[in-house]
XYZ file of C-alpha atoms in Angstrom:
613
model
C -27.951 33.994 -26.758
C -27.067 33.286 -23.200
C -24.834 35.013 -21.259
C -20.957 34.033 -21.167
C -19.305 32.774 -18.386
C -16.810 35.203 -16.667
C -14.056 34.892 -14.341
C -14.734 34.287 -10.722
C -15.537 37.856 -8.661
C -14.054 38.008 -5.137
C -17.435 36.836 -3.611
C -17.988 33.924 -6.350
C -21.861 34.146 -6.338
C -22.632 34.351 -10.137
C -22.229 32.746 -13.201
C -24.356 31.445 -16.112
C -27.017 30.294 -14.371
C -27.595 33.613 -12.272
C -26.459 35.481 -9.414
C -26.604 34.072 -6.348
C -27.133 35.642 -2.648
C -27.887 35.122 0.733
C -30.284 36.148 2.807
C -33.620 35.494 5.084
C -36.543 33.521 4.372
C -39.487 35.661 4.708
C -42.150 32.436 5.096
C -39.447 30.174 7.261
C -37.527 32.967 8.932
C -33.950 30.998 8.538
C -31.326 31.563 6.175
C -31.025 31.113 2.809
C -29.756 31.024 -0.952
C -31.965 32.819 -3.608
C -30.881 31.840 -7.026
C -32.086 34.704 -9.855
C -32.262 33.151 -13.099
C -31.054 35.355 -15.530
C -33.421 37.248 -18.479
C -32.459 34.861 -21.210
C -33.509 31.864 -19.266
C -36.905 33.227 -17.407
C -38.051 33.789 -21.008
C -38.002 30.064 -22.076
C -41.476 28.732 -21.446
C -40.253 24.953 -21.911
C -37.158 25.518 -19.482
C -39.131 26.983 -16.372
C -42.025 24.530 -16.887
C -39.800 21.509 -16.808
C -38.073 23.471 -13.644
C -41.017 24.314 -11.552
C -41.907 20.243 -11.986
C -38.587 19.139 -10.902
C -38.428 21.476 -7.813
C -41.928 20.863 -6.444
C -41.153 17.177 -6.264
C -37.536 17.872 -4.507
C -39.273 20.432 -2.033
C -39.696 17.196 0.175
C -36.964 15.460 -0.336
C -33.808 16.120 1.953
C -30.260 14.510 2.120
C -27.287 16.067 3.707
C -25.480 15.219 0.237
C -27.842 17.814 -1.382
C -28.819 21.275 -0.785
C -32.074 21.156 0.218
C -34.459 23.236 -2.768
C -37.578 24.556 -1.018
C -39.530 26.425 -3.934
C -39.349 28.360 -7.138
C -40.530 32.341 -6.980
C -41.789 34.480 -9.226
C -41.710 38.114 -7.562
C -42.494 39.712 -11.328
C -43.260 38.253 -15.085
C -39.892 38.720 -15.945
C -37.940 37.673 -12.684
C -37.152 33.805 -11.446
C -35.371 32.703 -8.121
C -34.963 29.849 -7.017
C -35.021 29.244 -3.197
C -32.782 26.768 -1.495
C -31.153 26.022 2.289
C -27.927 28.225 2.491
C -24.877 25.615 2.785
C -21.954 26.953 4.920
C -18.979 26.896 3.239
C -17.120 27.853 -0.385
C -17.844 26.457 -4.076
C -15.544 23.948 -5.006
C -14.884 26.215 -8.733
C -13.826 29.076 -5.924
C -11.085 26.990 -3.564
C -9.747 25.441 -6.882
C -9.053 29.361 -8.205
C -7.349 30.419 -4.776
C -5.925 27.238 -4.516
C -4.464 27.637 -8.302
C -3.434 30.865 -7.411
C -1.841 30.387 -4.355
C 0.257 27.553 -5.504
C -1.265 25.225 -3.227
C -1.651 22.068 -5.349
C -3.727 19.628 -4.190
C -2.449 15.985 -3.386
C -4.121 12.735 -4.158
C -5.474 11.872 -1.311
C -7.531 15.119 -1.495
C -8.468 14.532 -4.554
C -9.763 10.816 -3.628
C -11.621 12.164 -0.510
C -13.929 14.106 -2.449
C -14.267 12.279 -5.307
C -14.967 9.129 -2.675
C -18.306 11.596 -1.684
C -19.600 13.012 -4.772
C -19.522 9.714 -6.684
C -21.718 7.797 -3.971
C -23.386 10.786 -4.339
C -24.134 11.006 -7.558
C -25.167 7.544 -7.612
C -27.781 7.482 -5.081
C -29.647 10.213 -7.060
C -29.593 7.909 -9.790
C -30.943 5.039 -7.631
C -33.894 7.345 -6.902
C -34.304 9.421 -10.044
C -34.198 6.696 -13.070
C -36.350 9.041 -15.262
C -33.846 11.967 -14.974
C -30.306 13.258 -13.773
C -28.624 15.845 -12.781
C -27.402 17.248 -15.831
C -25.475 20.329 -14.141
C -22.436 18.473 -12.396
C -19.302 21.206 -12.052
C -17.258 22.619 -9.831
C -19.529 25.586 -9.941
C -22.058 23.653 -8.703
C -20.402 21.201 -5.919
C -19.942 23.394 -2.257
C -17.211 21.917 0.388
C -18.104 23.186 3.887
C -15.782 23.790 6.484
C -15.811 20.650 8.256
C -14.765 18.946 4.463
C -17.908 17.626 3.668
C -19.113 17.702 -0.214
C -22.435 19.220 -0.825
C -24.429 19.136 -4.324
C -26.433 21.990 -5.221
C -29.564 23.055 -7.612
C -29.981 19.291 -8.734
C -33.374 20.208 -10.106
C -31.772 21.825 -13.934
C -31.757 18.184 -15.749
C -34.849 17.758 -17.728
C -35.097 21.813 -17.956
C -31.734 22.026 -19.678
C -33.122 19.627 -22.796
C -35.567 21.776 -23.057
C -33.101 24.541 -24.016
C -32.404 22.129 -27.184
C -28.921 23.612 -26.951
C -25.871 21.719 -28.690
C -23.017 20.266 -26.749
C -20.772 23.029 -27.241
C -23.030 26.034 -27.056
C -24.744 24.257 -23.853
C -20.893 24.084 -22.625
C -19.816 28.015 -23.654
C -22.863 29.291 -22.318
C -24.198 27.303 -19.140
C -20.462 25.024 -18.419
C -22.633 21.861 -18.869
C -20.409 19.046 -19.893
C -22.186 16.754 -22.399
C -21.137 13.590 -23.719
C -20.772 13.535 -27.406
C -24.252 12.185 -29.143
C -25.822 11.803 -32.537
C -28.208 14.392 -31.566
C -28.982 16.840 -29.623
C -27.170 15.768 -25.895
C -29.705 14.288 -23.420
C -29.577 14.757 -19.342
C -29.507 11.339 -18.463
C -26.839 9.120 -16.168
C -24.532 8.505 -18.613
C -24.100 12.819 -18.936
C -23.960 12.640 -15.245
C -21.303 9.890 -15.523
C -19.483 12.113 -17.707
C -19.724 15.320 -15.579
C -17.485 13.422 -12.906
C -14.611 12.480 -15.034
C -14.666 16.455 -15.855
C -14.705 17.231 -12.010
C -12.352 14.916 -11.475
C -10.092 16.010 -14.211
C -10.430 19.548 -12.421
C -9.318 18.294 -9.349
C -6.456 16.638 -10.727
C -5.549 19.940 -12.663
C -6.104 22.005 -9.617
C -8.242 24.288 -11.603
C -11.371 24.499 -13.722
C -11.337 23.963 -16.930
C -10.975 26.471 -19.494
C -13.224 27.526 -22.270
C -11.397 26.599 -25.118
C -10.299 22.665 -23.212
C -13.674 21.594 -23.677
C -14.092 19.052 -25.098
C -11.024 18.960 -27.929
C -8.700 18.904 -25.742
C -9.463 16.712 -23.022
C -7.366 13.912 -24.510
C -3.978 16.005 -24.394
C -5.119 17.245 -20.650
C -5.453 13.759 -19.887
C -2.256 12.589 -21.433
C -0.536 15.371 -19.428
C -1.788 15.216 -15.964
C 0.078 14.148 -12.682
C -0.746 13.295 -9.707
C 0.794 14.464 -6.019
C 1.805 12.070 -3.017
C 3.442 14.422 -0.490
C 5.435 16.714 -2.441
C 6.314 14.253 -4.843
C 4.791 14.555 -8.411
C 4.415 11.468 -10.338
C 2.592 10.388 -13.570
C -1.209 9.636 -13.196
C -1.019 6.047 -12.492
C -2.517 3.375 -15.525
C -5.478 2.321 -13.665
C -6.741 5.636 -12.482
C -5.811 6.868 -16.353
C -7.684 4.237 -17.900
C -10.611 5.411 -15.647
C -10.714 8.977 -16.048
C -10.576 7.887 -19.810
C -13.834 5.878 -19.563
C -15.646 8.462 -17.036
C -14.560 11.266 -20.178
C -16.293 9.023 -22.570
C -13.675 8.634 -24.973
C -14.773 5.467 -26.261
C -18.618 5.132 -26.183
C -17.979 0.643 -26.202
C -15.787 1.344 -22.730
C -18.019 4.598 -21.698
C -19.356 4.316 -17.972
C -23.514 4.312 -18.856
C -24.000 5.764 -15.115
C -21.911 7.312 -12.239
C -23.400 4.078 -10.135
C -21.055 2.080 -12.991
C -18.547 5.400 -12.559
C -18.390 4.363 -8.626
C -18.062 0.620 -8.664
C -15.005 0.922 -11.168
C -13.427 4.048 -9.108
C -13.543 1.514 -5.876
C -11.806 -1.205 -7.813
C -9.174 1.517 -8.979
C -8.582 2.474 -4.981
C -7.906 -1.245 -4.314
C -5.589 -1.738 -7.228
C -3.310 0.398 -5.403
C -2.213 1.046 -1.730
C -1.164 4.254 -2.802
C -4.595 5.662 -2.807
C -6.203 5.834 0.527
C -8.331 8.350 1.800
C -7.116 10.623 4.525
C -9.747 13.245 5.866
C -7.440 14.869 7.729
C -5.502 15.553 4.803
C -8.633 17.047 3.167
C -10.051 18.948 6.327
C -6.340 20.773 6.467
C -6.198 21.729 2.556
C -10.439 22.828 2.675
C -9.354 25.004 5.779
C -6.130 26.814 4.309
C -7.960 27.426 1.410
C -10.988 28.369 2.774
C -9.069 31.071 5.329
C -7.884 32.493 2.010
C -10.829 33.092 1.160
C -12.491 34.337 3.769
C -10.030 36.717 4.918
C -10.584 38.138 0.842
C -13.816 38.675 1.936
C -13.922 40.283 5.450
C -10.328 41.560 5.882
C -9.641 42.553 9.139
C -9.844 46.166 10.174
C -6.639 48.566 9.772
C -4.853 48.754 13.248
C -5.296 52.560 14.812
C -3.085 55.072 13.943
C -1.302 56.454 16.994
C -2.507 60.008 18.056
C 0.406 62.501 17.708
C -0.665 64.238 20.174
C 0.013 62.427 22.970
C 3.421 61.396 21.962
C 4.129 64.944 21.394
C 3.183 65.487 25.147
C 5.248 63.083 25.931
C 8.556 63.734 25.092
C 8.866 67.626 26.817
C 8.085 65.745 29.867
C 10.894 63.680 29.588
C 13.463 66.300 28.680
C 12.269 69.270 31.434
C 13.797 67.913 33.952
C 17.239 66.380 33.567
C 19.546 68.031 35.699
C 17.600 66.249 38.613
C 16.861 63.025 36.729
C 20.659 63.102 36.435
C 21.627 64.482 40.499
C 19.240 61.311 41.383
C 21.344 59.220 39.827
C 24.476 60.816 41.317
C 23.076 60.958 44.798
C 21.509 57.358 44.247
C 25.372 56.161 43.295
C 26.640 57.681 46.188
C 24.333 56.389 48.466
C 24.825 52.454 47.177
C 28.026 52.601 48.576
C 27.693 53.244 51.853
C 24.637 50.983 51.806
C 27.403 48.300 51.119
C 29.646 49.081 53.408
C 27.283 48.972 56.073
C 25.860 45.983 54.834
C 26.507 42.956 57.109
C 25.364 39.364 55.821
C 22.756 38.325 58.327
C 24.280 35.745 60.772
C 23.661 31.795 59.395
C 21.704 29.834 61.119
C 23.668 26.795 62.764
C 22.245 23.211 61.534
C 23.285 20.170 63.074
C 23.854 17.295 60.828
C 21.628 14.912 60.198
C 22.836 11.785 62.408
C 23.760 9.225 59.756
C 21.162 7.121 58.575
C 20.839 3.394 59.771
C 21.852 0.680 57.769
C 19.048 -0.909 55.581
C 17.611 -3.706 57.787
C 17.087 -7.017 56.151
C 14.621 -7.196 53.757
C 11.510 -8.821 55.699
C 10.710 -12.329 54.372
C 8.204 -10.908 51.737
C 10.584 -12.839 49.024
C 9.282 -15.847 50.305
C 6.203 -14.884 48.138
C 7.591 -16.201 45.421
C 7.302 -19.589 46.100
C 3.891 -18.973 47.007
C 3.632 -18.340 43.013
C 5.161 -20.774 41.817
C 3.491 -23.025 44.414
C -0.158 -21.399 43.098
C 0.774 -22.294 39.279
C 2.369 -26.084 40.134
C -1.222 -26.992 40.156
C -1.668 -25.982 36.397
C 0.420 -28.247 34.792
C -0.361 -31.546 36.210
C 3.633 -32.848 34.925
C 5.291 -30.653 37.520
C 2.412 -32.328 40.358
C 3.933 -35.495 39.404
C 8.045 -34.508 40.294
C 7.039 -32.406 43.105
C 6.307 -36.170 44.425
C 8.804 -38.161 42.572
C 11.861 -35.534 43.450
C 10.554 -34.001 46.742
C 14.101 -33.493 47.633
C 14.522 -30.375 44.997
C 11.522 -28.507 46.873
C 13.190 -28.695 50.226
C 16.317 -27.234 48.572
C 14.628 -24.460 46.840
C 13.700 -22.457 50.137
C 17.154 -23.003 51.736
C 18.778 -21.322 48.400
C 16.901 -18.821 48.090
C 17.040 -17.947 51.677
C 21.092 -18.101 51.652
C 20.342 -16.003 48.596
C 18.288 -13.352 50.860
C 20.919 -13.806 53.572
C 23.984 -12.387 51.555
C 21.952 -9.872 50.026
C 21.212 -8.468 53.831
C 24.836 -8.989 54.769
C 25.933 -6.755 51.991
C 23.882 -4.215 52.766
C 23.751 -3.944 56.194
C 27.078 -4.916 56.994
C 26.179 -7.090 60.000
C 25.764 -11.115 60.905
C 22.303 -12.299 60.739
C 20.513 -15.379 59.490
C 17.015 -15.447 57.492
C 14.078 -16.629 59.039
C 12.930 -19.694 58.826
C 10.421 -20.517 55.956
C 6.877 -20.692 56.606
C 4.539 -24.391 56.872
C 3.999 -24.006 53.436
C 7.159 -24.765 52.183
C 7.378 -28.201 53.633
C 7.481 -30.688 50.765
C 3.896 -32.611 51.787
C 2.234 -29.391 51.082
C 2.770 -29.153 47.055
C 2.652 -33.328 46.879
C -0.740 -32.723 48.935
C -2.424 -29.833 47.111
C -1.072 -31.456 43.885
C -2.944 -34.678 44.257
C -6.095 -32.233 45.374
C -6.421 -29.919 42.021
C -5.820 -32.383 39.796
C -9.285 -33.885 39.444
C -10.180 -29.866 39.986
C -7.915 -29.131 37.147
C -9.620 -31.566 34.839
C -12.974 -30.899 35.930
C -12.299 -27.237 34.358
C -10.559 -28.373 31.313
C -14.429 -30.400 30.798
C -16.485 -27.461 31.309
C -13.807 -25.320 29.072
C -14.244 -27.797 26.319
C -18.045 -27.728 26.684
C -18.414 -24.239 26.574
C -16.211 -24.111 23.311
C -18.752 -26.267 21.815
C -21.394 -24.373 22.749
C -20.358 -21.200 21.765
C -19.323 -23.126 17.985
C -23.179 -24.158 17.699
C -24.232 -20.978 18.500
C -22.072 -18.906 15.920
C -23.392 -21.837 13.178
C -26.822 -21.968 14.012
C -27.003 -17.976 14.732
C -29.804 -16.781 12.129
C -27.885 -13.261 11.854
C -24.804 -14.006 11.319
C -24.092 -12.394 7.534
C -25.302 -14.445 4.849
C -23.530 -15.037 1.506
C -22.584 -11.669 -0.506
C -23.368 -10.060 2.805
C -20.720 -8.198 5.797
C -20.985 -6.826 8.871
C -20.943 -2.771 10.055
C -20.498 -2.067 13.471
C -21.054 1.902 13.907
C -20.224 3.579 17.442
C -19.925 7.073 18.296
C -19.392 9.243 21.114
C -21.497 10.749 22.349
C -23.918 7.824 22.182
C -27.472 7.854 20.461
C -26.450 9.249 17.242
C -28.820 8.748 14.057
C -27.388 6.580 11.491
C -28.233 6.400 8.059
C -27.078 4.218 5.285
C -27.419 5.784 1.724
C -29.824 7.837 2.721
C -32.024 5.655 4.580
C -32.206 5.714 8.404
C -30.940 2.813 10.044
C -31.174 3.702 14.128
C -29.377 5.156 16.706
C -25.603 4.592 18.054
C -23.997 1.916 18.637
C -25.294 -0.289 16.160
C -24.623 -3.201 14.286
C -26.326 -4.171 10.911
C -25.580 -6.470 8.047
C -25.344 -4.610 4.222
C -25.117 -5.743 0.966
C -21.617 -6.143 0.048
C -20.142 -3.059 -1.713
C -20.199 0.676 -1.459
C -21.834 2.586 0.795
C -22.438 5.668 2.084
C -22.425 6.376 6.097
C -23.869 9.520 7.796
C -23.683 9.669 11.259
C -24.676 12.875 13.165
C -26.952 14.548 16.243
C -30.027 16.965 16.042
C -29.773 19.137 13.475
C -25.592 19.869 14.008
C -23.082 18.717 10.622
C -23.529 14.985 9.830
C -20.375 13.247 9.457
C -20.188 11.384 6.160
C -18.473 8.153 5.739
C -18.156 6.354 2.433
C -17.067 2.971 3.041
C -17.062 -0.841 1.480
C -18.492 -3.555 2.509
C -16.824 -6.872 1.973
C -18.640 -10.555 2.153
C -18.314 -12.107 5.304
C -15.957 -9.188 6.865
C -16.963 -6.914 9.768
C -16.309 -3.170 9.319
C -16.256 -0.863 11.913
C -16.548 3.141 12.492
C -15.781 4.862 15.648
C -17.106 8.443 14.945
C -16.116 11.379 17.225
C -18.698 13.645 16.670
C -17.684 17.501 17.709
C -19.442 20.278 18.850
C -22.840 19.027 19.304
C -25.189 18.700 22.058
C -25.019 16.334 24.596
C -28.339 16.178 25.914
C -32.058 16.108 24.556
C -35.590 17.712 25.565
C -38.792 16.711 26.449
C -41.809 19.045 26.735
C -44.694 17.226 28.333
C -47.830 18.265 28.218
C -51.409 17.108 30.232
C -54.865 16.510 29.435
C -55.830 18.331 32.119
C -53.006 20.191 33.047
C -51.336 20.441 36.643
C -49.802 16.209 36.482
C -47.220 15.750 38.490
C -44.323 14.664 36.495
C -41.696 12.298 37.117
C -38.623 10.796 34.763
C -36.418 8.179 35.649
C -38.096 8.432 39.606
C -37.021 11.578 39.803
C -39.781 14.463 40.490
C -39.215 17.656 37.706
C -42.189 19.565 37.980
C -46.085 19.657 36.847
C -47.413 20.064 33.800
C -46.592 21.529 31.159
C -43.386 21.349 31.708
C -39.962 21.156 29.404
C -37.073 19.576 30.546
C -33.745 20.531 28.741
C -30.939 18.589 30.148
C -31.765 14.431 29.360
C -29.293 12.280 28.570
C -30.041 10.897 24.901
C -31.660 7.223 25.280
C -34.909 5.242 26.791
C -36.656 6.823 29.801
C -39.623 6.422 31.771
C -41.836 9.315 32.264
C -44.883 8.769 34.656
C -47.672 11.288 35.283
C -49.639 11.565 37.888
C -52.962 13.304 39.034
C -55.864 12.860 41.121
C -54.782 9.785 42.490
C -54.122 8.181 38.734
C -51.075 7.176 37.323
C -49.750 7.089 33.683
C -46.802 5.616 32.652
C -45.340 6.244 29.399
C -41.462 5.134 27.885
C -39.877 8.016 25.810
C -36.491 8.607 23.729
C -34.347 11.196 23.659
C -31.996 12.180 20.848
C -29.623 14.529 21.387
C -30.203 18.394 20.059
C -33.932 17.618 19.792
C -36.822 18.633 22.002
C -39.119 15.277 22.360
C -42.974 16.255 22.679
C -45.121 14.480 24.917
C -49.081 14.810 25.512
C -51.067 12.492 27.870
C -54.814 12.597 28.682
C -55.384 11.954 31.915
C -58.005 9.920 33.338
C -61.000 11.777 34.768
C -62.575 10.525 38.465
């Protein structure tokens, strides 16, 4: 008999499958998670065989979607712990407790942010791992981190847990494995995997885990009475998002999603059904971090203020009451002194100012007005019909400068009060000028409209004969980021470095964009035929610049980057700006030349041999 689950401690670090802790890597030096199996589980021969195969092959294997498993150890006969990267942040069975709690329900758009990562998620391990699956999908299992970003963890139980050759209920009271229902004995494959979503996402509509007892006779009535949140406002869960949650639960086995990759296509359709459903990160970020600050300050509550010493306050006070007869005579002789400080007060004598003479009238405006007609003079030219009445009607244009000159003329009157005429307008004004000019452009006019046209053309045959523009069932993702020189990946497979632009199978996808080693951003996203999306990624607290250590066959090369001298060799330089450079060593009257490039948060290592006289 395995042991029971029990209710969530104030650290959250143990259930069924062990207690877990943190702590140092003795071989790798870094942080980490040690997993200790518990008794009833290191004694099953089938279970840690199956185990040890499934972590060996994921000790290479890394994706920021996953916790990273690195071995399995075996400290005594009787003891098992499984080692694995230590994942900032809090279990997602944890923040739904304090959240519960806490009455802080969670809205829908939370709920569709991280159901929008662990579905891709969970597909892409099914992409890779056709022979197996998960098999231990729960909140227990699933870690948010600070900056909101979803997390699987000890991926490796699948194929172990059929070896337990538990039933669906027992594997469900004593593990909290959800299993579809089966003939037999349930089987780890996709279409459990498929069904351990619709039970995390049932959670997450609940705003709790699920209890003992709900599983699985009473998922119907849960589902029948949940609700969803938009700001505030509770409504009933909408028909389309019902009817998938129904499928994902595996109510009927004809309608039954076969594997979360089917789970994830249908979930995207359910998102477009509605405009109601969108996926707000902030929204998520802001819930993960309230939550999260509960629980930490749980943890590590700050220390108790000090308590005042009485001592000094008792010091205090007969200092303040030994003396008051003269606290109280320097008040009287203070009062009796302010008075004859007034009266022998005299205000010092004011300075005299002359006023300001009055200022002069505004002078007429200068004849900068006349610009205007320059203008309109400058755009006659464009439309070849007004060329053809400035020489039909000529007597319009000479009228034009004489109005608007009476026009400037009052204007200066009113202001300044005296008689004074404008000035004369300039050449240009005369009416041969704009006839003139006019008859000029116009071939110049039409000789642009030609090359206009031509270049339109162009351009047209380019775009149709371009061999990458996206083909059919294909779109477009434009990815930028600042800073620049990020690595991109697309469902898990590296793609290059910011900005980029790539074409991608039409449909979901999952974006990571990130620097070095800092927190990846992660993006999922659709594609749509013959659409370009694009991401502008602000990536936060991460380096800005790269290294290079450079290193010389024989030593003592003089190195320079860029043309810029920075030292001999060996030499490491820590402050390059991520992209292409040119590094060029030199020695003994030889020269090497050698292009390098930097990413951001990494050191770059470079060795040259140097040719020998």
């Amino acid at each position: 008999m395995l042991p029971a689950v029990g209710a969530p401690d104030d650290s959250t670090i143990a259930d069924a499958f062990g207690r877990r802790t943190r702590g140092v890597d003795a071989e790798a030096g870094d942080e980490v998670e040690f997993l200790e199996l518990p008794a009833a589980l290191v004694e099953h021969s089938g279970f840690v065989t199956a185990l040890a195969e499934r972590v060996a092959r994921f000790a290479t294997v890394r994706h920021t979607s996953y916790a990273h498993i690195r071995r399995l150890d075996r400290p005594a006969a009787d003891r098992l712990i499984l080692v694995s990267d230590s994942t900032p942040g809090w279990r997602l069975s944890e923040l739904l407790f304090v959240a519960s709690h806490a009455q802080l329900p969670l809205d829908i758009t939370v709920v569709i942010g991280i159901l929008r990562q662990l579905l891709p998620a969970a597909a892409l391990y099914g992409r890779h791992n056709r022979d197996s699956a998960i098999g231990a999908l729960s909140p227990e299992r699933l870690i948010v981190t600070p900056q909101a970003r979803l997390v699987i963890t000890e991926h490796a139980f699948g194929p172990a847990l059929e070896k337990l050759n538990l039933g669906r209920d027992r594997l469900w009271r004593e593990l909290r494995v959800a299993m579809p229902p089966s003939a037999g004995l349930p089987r780890a494959n996709a279409r459990a995997d498929a069904n351990a979503l619709g039970v995390v996402a049932l959670s997450l509509l609940l705003g709790r885990v699920l209890l003992e007892e709900e599983y699985p006779s009473q998922l119907q009535s849960l589902l029948e009475a949940t609700t969803e949140r938009h700001d505030g406002q509770v409504a009933p869960l909408s028909p389309a998002l019902a009817a998938w949650l129904a499928r994902a639960l595996q109510f009927d086995v004809r309608t039954a999603f076969q594997s979360p990759h089917e789970a994830q296509v249908a979930f995207e359709a359910v998102l477009a059904s509605d405009r109601g459903y969108v996926t707000q990160p902030a929204a998520l970020e802001q819930w993960v971090s309230k939550v999260g600050g509960l629980i930490d300050a749980e943890r590590n509550p700050p220390p108790p203020p000090p308590e005042p010493e009485p001592e000094a306050e008792a010091e205090a006070e007969p200092q303040a009451e030994e003396e008051p007869a003269s606290a109280h005579e320097d008040d009287r002789d203070l009062r009796r002194d302010q008075p004859q400080a007034e009266s022998s007060w005299a205000p010092p004598p004011q300075p005299h100012f002359e006023p300001p003479p009055p200022s002069p009238a505004p002078l007429p405006p200068p004849p900068v007005e006349v610009e205007a007609p320059v203008v309109a003079r400058e755009v006659e030219p464009v439309e070849p019909e007004a060329s053809a009445s400035a020489r039909t009607e000529p007597g319009e244009l000479r009228r034009d400068p004489a109005d608007l000159s009476a026009e400037v003329s009052a204007t200066a009157e009113a202001a300044s009060g005296r008689e004074g005429g404008p000035e004369e307008p300039e050449a240009p004004y005369a009416p041969e000028a704009p006839s003139s000019k006019a008859g000029v452009r116009s071939p110049l006019v039409m000789a642009l409209l030609a090359v206009a046209m031509f270049q339109s053309i162009v351009v047209i045959w380019l775009w149709n004969s371009n061999p990458g523009a996206p083909r059919a069932g294909e779109g477009e993702l434009v990815v930028q980021s600042r800073p620049v020189a990020a690595r991109v990946s697309i469902d898990g497979e590296d793609r290059g470095v910011t900005p980029l632009t790539l074409k991608l199978p039409a449909g979901a996808h999952v974006l990571e964009v990130g620097i070095g080693k800092s927190e990846p951003r992660v993006i999922p996203l659709t594609i749509q035929t013959g659409v370009q999306t694009a991401q502008y990624i602000e990536l936060q607290n991460v380096p800005m610049t790269g290294g290079l250590d450079i290193r010389s066959d024989p030593p003592g090369a003089r190195v320079s980057i860029d043309g810029q001298v920075r030292g001999t060799t060996p030499v490491t330089i820590r402050d390059l700006p991520p992209g292409d450079h040119d590094v060029v060593l030199e020695a003994n009257g030889r020269k090497v030349r050698q292009p390098v490039r930097i990413d951001a948060g990494t050191t770059a290592q470079l060795v040259v041999p140097m040719p020998r006289r």
